[in-house]
Amino acid sequence: MIVLKLGGSAITEKDRPETLDGKSLATAAAAVSSAFGATNDNGGGNAIDDLVIVHGGGSFGHHNASEHGVTTTAGSHDPAAVHDIHGAMTTLNEFVLSRLLEYDVPAVPVHPFSTAHRDADGDLTLPSQQVATLVEEGFVPVLHGDLVAHAGEGVTVVSGDELVVDLARSLDADRIGLCSTVPGVLDDADEVVSEISSFDAVADILGESEATDVTGGMAAKVQALLELEPEASIFGLADIEPFLAGDEPGTTVR
Amino acid sequence: MIVLKLGGSAITEKDRPETLDGKSLATAAAAVSSAFGATNDNGGGNAIDDLVIVHGGGSFGHHNASEHGVTTTAGSHDPAAVHDIHGAMTTLNEFVLSRLLEYDVPAVPVHPFSTAHRDADGDLTLPSQQVATLVEEGFVPVLHGDLVAHAGEGVTVVSGDELVVDLARSLDADRIGLCSTVPGVLDDADEVVSEISSFDAVADILGESEATDVTGGMAAKVQALLELEPEASIFGLADIEPFLAGDEPGTTVR
């Protein structure tokens, strides 16, 4: 089982509201299709048969969430906020699904707003048996950063990264891939750090992402991934295909 | 807690593919708004504060399901079937949500495909904590007949009626209302049967619905409702408002 995250900034123009990066999305879809199709042609049984995709919000979700003042902890009780933010994310999800279907990936939508919730402490519950069943039946479920019901707060944001970490645990994933706009975690000389095994060793080179991002940047990603059992790779668009083929491109967090 | 079903044939032109019955939907939205708003104005705490709406597919889901040969037990592994059938149902859901929002009902979407699944025996698991949390936070979740992942079958249909019965149990609903195209269960003289307490007593007057309906007609509804603890009312569009106000219009199944 592989959980692949397509970063919101990798598939959208993050600085321009609700603007798709169509070329990057097509590159990602082609890479997924190639890995998925190659396995099917060989009749093989390797991990690429079981794939879950999660995409971020990029310029679709973050600007809307900022306008409504909604974050992962500060909520809203306004149905218009749900309509705007969740609506923008489902619009992006439809673009991602359409492109994957064009490339013969059997992608189907799973909207976190319809299934997940947070308790009063903010702890996320994300049912995953529907995702597991879809995977077993040969589909590729595609989740996304979204809003979720939050006890006492109305609705709050759930990031793609939080979903990836939760799904990796509940689905007992073998590998996690995070496709970003950069080829990995970069050091001070802009070289890719090939391996990270503790946060302290890289704390000084990890900053926040520059564009509006209500859900944290690279530092938060690395911290969350370090707590997981399976290895995780952070890489750029060009490395989706080698990652799915079993390589360890970019930065490996273990 | 009230679970209100808006029958697919009550809000769509069931014989014409993907055609909304805009006037009926507006009538339903106005009735829900009136009951919901009246309570809020009074600052009262009666049951209408807690409302979940489920709508059927009518001409949006059933024709698409028939074309792909998908029923509640016969599935499909074709992503195009998911796109067509689930897509048609989410389109109808968007119409229903838009109309409810226009009438100031804080409606938000919950898509069963994103959360539910069936095991190999066809038994449905529908997580409901996200629905309960949305209700507690003041929203009106709106679910709908849909497809769901089904172990061994790919995806199969889940009917609005099946969702109503499942939600009524898991949310411990106080009352269930089924709004249909008829003012209740009709006897041989086309008079409304005011009360049903056993299936045998009405078996001879309950036929199947005439238009294409992959998910069963009135007979199946009554059988399922008889097995539930809370009372259920079956009524026409004109009786949504009295039902929500606490009356027992149409046919009461207990």
GROMACS .gro file of N, CA and C in nm, chain A residues 80-173:
model
  282
   80ALA      N    1  -2.181   2.939   0.452
   80ALA     CA    2  -2.116   2.999   0.334
   80ALA      C    3  -1.967   2.966   0.332
   81ALA      N    4  -1.906   2.955   0.451
   81ALA     CA    5  -1.764   2.918   0.457
   81ALA      C    6  -1.746   2.775   0.407
   82VAL      N    7  -1.839   2.687   0.446
   82VAL     CA    8  -1.832   2.548   0.397
   82VAL      C    9  -1.847   2.547   0.245
   83HIS      N   10  -1.945   2.622   0.198
   83HIS     CA   11  -1.972   2.627   0.054
   83HIS      C   12  -1.848   2.675  -0.022
   84ASP      N   13  -1.784   2.782   0.027
   84ASP     CA   14  -1.669   2.841  -0.043
   84ASP      C   15  -1.545   2.751  -0.034
   85ILE      N   16  -1.508   2.712   0.087
   85ILE     CA   17  -1.381   2.641   0.106
   85ILE      C   18  -1.391   2.496   0.058
   86HIS      N   19  -1.493   2.424   0.109
   86HIS     CA   20  -1.513   2.285   0.066
   86HIS      C   21  -1.544   2.282  -0.084
   87GLY      N   22  -1.621   2.379  -0.129
   87GLY     CA   23  -1.654   2.386  -0.272
   87GLY      C   24  -1.531   2.403  -0.359
   88ALA      N   25  -1.439   2.490  -0.316
   88ALA     CA   26  -1.315   2.510  -0.393
   88ALA      C   27  -1.233   2.382  -0.396
   89MET      N   28  -1.230   2.311  -0.282
   89MET     CA   29  -1.150   2.188  -0.278
   89MET      C   30  -1.212   2.077  -0.363
   90THR      N   31  -1.346   2.069  -0.365
   90THR     CA   32  -1.406   1.965  -0.449
   90THR      C   33  -1.390   2.001  -0.597
   91THR      N   34  -1.386   2.129  -0.629
   91THR     CA   35  -1.359   2.171  -0.767
   91THR      C   36  -1.219   2.125  -0.808
   92LEU      N   37  -1.120   2.151  -0.722
   92LEU     CA   38  -0.984   2.105  -0.752
   92LEU      C   39  -0.980   1.952  -0.763
   93ASN      N   40  -1.051   1.885  -0.671
   93ASN     CA   41  -1.056   1.738  -0.674
   93ASN      C   42  -1.113   1.688  -0.807
   94GLU      N   43  -1.214   1.757  -0.859
   94GLU     CA   44  -1.270   1.716  -0.989
   94GLU      C   45  -1.167   1.731  -1.102
   95PHE      N   46  -1.088   1.837  -1.098
   95PHE     CA   47  -0.981   1.853  -1.198
   95PHE      C   48  -0.880   1.739  -1.188
   96VAL      N   49  -0.840   1.707  -1.065
   96VAL     CA   50  -0.741   1.601  -1.045
   96VAL      C   51  -0.796   1.466  -1.093
   97LEU      N   52  -0.923   1.436  -1.054
   97LEU     CA   53  -0.986   1.311  -1.096
   97LEU      C   54  -0.997   1.303  -1.248
   98SER      N   55  -1.041   1.412  -1.312
   98SER     CA   56  -1.058   1.412  -1.457
   98SER      C   57  -0.927   1.380  -1.527
   99ARG      N   58  -0.819   1.443  -1.478
   99ARG     CA   59  -0.690   1.422  -1.541
   99ARG      C   60  -0.643   1.278  -1.521
  100LEU      N   61  -0.662   1.224  -1.401
  100LEU     CA   62  -0.621   1.086  -1.374
  100LEU      C   63  -0.703   0.989  -1.461
  101LEU      N   64  -0.833   1.013  -1.473
  101LEU     CA   65  -0.919   0.926  -1.556
  101LEU      C   66  -0.876   0.931  -1.702
  102GLU      N   67  -0.839   1.051  -1.749
  102GLU     CA   68  -0.788   1.065  -1.886
  102GLU      C   69  -0.668   0.975  -1.909
  103TYR      N   70  -0.587   0.959  -1.804
  103TYR     CA   71  -0.467   0.874  -1.813
  103TYR      C   72  -0.495   0.731  -1.765
  104ASP      N   73  -0.623   0.692  -1.765
  104ASP     CA   74  -0.663   0.554  -1.734
  104ASP      C   75  -0.632   0.509  -1.592
  105VAL      N   76  -0.619   0.602  -1.501
  105VAL     CA   77  -0.607   0.566  -1.360
  105VAL      C   78  -0.749   0.560  -1.303
  106PRO      N   79  -0.791   0.447  -1.242
  106PRO     CA   80  -0.929   0.432  -1.194
  106PRO      C   81  -0.956   0.512  -1.066
  107ALA      N   82  -0.944   0.643  -1.080
  107ALA     CA   83  -0.953   0.733  -0.965
  107ALA      C   84  -1.098   0.763  -0.928
  108VAL      N   85  -1.125   0.762  -0.798
  108VAL     CA   86  -1.259   0.796  -0.747
  108VAL      C   87  -1.244   0.892  -0.628
  109PRO      N   88  -1.344   0.979  -0.607
  109PRO     CA   89  -1.330   1.082  -0.504
  109PRO      C   90  -1.371   1.034  -0.364
  110VAL      N   91  -1.294   1.075  -0.265
  110VAL     CA   92  -1.332   1.057  -0.124
  110VAL      C   93  -1.312   1.193  -0.056
  111HIS      N   94  -1.424   1.257  -0.020
  111HIS     CA   95  -1.418   1.390   0.041
  111HIS      C   96  -1.413   1.379   0.193
  112PRO      N   97  -1.303   1.425   0.254
  112PRO     CA   98  -1.292   1.415   0.400
  112PRO      C   99  -1.408   1.481   0.475
  113PHE      N  100  -1.464   1.590   0.422
  113PHE     CA  101  -1.576   1.657   0.491
  113PHE      C  102  -1.692   1.561   0.514
  114SER      N  103  -1.709   1.465   0.422
  114SER     CA  104  -1.821   1.372   0.431
  114SER      C  105  -1.797   1.260   0.531
  115THR      N  106  -1.677   1.245   0.580
  115THR     CA  107  -1.649   1.126   0.662
  115THR      C  108  -1.576   1.155   0.793
  116ALA      N  109  -1.494   1.259   0.799
  116ALA     CA  110  -1.410   1.281   0.916
  116ALA      C  111  -1.470   1.383   1.012
  117HIS      N  112  -1.422   1.383   1.135
  117HIS     CA  113  -1.460   1.488   1.230
  117HIS      C  114  -1.349   1.501   1.334
  118ARG      N  115  -1.350   1.615   1.403
  118ARG     CA  116  -1.260   1.635   1.516
  118ARG      C  117  -1.342   1.641   1.644
  119ASP      N  118  -1.286   1.588   1.753
  119ASP     CA  119  -1.351   1.604   1.882
  119ASP      C  120  -1.314   1.740   1.942
  120ALA      N  121  -1.360   1.766   2.064
  120ALA     CA  122  -1.338   1.898   2.125
  120ALA      C  123  -1.190   1.929   2.148
  121ASP      N  124  -1.105   1.824   2.152
  121ASP     CA  125  -0.961   1.845   2.166
  121ASP      C  126  -0.893   1.865   2.031
  122GLY      N  127  -0.970   1.860   1.923
  122GLY     CA  128  -0.913   1.876   1.790
  122GLY      C  129  -0.860   1.747   1.729
  123ASP      N  130  -0.873   1.636   1.804
  123ASP     CA  131  -0.823   1.509   1.751
  123ASP      C  132  -0.910   1.462   1.635
  124LEU      N  133  -0.843   1.421   1.528
  124LEU     CA  134  -0.911   1.381   1.405
  124LEU      C  135  -0.950   1.233   1.407
  125THR      N  136  -1.076   1.204   1.368
  125THR     CA  137  -1.116   1.067   1.339
  125THR      C  138  -1.149   1.060   1.191
  126LEU      N  139  -1.074   0.975   1.119
  126LEU     CA  140  -1.093   0.960   0.975
  126LEU      C  141  -1.123   0.812   0.945
  127PRO      N  142  -1.251   0.776   0.928
  127PRO     CA  143  -1.282   0.637   0.893
  127PRO      C  144  -1.206   0.597   0.766
  128SER      N  145  -1.155   0.474   0.761
  128SER     CA  146  -1.075   0.435   0.644
  128SER      C  147  -1.119   0.304   0.580
  129GLN      N  148  -1.222   0.241   0.635
  129GLN     CA  149  -1.264   0.113   0.576
  129GLN      C  150  -1.321   0.131   0.435
  130GLN      N  151  -1.385   0.246   0.410
  130GLN     CA  152  -1.435   0.272   0.275
  130GLN      C  153  -1.317   0.288   0.178
  131VAL      N  154  -1.210   0.352   0.224
  131VAL     CA  155  -1.090   0.370   0.141
  131VAL      C  156  -1.025   0.233   0.114
  132ALA      N  157  -1.011   0.152   0.219
  132ALA     CA  158  -0.950   0.020   0.204
  132ALA      C  159  -1.031  -0.067   0.108
  133THR      N  160  -1.164  -0.060   0.119
  133THR     CA  161  -1.250  -0.142   0.032
  133THR      C  162  -1.238  -0.096  -0.114
  134LEU      N  163  -1.235   0.036  -0.136
  134LEU     CA  164  -1.216   0.087  -0.272
  134LEU      C  165  -1.084   0.039  -0.332
  135VAL      N  166  -0.977   0.043  -0.252
  135VAL     CA  167  -0.846  -0.003  -0.299
  135VAL      C  168  -0.851  -0.152  -0.333
  136GLU      N  169  -0.910  -0.230  -0.244
  136GLU     CA  170  -0.920  -0.375  -0.268
  136GLU      C  171  -0.998  -0.406  -0.395
  137GLU      N  172  -1.094  -0.319  -0.428
  137GLU     CA  173  -1.176  -0.340  -0.548
  137GLU      C  174  -1.113  -0.282  -0.673
  138GLY      N  175  -0.988  -0.232  -0.660
  138GLY     CA  176  -0.914  -0.189  -0.778
  138GLY      C  177  -0.919  -0.041  -0.809
  139PHE      N  178  -0.986   0.037  -0.725
  139PHE     CA  179  -0.993   0.181  -0.747
  139PHE      C  180  -0.876   0.253  -0.680
  140VAL      N  181  -0.852   0.375  -0.722
  140VAL     CA  182  -0.754   0.463  -0.658
  140VAL      C  183  -0.830   0.579  -0.592
  141PRO      N  184  -0.855   0.568  -0.462
  141PRO     CA  185  -0.927   0.677  -0.393
  141PRO      C  186  -0.841   0.804  -0.391
  142VAL      N  187  -0.905   0.917  -0.416
  142VAL     CA  188  -0.833   1.044  -0.416
  142VAL      C  189  -0.896   1.137  -0.312
  143LEU      N  190  -0.824   1.157  -0.201
  143LEU     CA  191  -0.869   1.247  -0.095
  143LEU      C  192  -0.802   1.383  -0.112
  144HIS      N  193  -0.839   1.478  -0.028
  144HIS     CA  194  -0.783   1.613  -0.040
  144HIS      C  195  -0.797   1.690   0.090
  145GLY      N  196  -0.710   1.787   0.108
  145GLY     CA  197  -0.727   1.881   0.216
  145GLY      C  198  -0.868   1.938   0.210
  146ASP      N  199  -0.928   1.963   0.326
  146ASP     CA  200  -1.072   1.992   0.326
  146ASP      C  201  -1.109   2.059   0.458
  147LEU      N  202  -1.237   2.083   0.477
  147LEU     CA  203  -1.291   2.117   0.608
  147LEU      C  204  -1.342   1.989   0.673
  148VAL      N  205  -1.349   1.992   0.806
  148VAL     CA  206  -1.414   1.881   0.879
  148VAL      C  207  -1.494   1.939   0.996
  149ALA      N  208  -1.601   1.868   1.033
  149ALA     CA  209  -1.678   1.903   1.152
  149ALA      C  210  -1.586   1.896   1.273
  150HIS      N  211  -1.599   1.996   1.362
  150HIS     CA  212  -1.508   2.005   1.476
  150HIS      C  213  -1.592   2.043   1.598
  151ALA      N  214  -1.602   1.953   1.694
  151ALA     CA  215  -1.687   1.976   1.812
  151ALA      C  216  -1.650   2.106   1.881
  152GLY      N  217  -1.745   2.198   1.892
  152GLY     CA  218  -1.724   2.325   1.960
  152GLY      C  219  -1.672   2.437   1.872
  153GLU      N  220  -1.621   2.402   1.753
  153GLU     CA  221  -1.560   2.501   1.663
  153GLU      C  222  -1.638   2.517   1.532
  154GLY      N  223  -1.735   2.431   1.509
  154GLY     CA  224  -1.804   2.435   1.379
  154GLY      C  225  -1.732   2.347   1.280
  155VAL      N  226  -1.662   2.410   1.187
  155VAL     CA  227  -1.578   2.336   1.093
  155VAL      C  228  -1.439   2.397   1.094
  156THR      N  229  -1.337   2.311   1.085
  156THR     CA  230  -1.198   2.358   1.075
  156THR      C  231  -1.130   2.289   0.957
  157VAL      N  232  -1.011   2.334   0.927
  157VAL     CA  233  -0.935   2.280   0.814
  157VAL      C  234  -0.867   2.148   0.854
  158VAL      N  235  -0.867   2.053   0.763
  158VAL     CA  236  -0.778   1.937   0.776
  158VAL      C  237  -0.685   1.941   0.655
  159SER      N  238  -0.556   1.936   0.681
  159SER     CA  239  -0.459   1.947   0.572
  159SER      C  240  -0.437   1.812   0.505
  160GLY      N  241  -0.391   1.817   0.381
  160GLY     CA  242  -0.353   1.695   0.313
  160GLY      C  243  -0.247   1.618   0.390
  161ASP      N  244  -0.154   1.690   0.450
  161ASP     CA  245  -0.048   1.623   0.527
  161ASP      C  246  -0.105   1.546   0.646
  162GLU      N  247  -0.203   1.608   0.716
  162GLU     CA  248  -0.263   1.540   0.830
  162GLU      C  249  -0.337   1.413   0.785
  163LEU      N  250  -0.402   1.422   0.670
  163LEU     CA  251  -0.471   1.305   0.615
  163LEU      C  252  -0.374   1.194   0.581
  164VAL      N  253  -0.260   1.232   0.520
  164VAL     CA  254  -0.159   1.133   0.481
  164VAL      C  255  -0.110   1.057   0.604
  165VAL      N  256  -0.079   1.130   0.709
  165VAL     CA  257  -0.028   1.066   0.831
  165VAL      C  258  -0.133   0.973   0.891
  166ASP      N  259  -0.259   1.020   0.896
  166ASP     CA  260  -0.367   0.939   0.953
  166ASP      C  261  -0.391   0.813   0.870
  167LEU      N  262  -0.398   0.830   0.736
  167LEU     CA  263  -0.422   0.716   0.647
  167LEU      C  264  -0.308   0.616   0.650
  168ALA      N  265  -0.185   0.667   0.654
  168ALA     CA  266  -0.069   0.577   0.656
  168ALA      C  267  -0.079   0.483   0.776
  169ARG      N  268  -0.123   0.538   0.890
  169ARG     CA  269  -0.140   0.455   1.010
  169ARG      C  270  -0.255   0.357   0.993
  170SER      N  271  -0.375   0.410   0.957
  170SER     CA  272  -0.494   0.323   0.959
  170SER      C  273  -0.492   0.220   0.847
  171LEU      N  274  -0.427   0.252   0.736
  171LEU     CA  275  -0.421   0.157   0.624
  171LEU      C  276  -0.295   0.072   0.629
  172ASP      N  277  -0.211   0.095   0.731
  172ASP     CA  278  -0.086   0.021   0.746
  172ASP      C  279  -0.003   0.031   0.617
  173ALA      N  280   0.018   0.153   0.572
  173ALA     CA  281   0.089   0.177   0.445
  173ALA      C  282   0.234   0.128   0.452
   0.00000   0.00000   0.00000
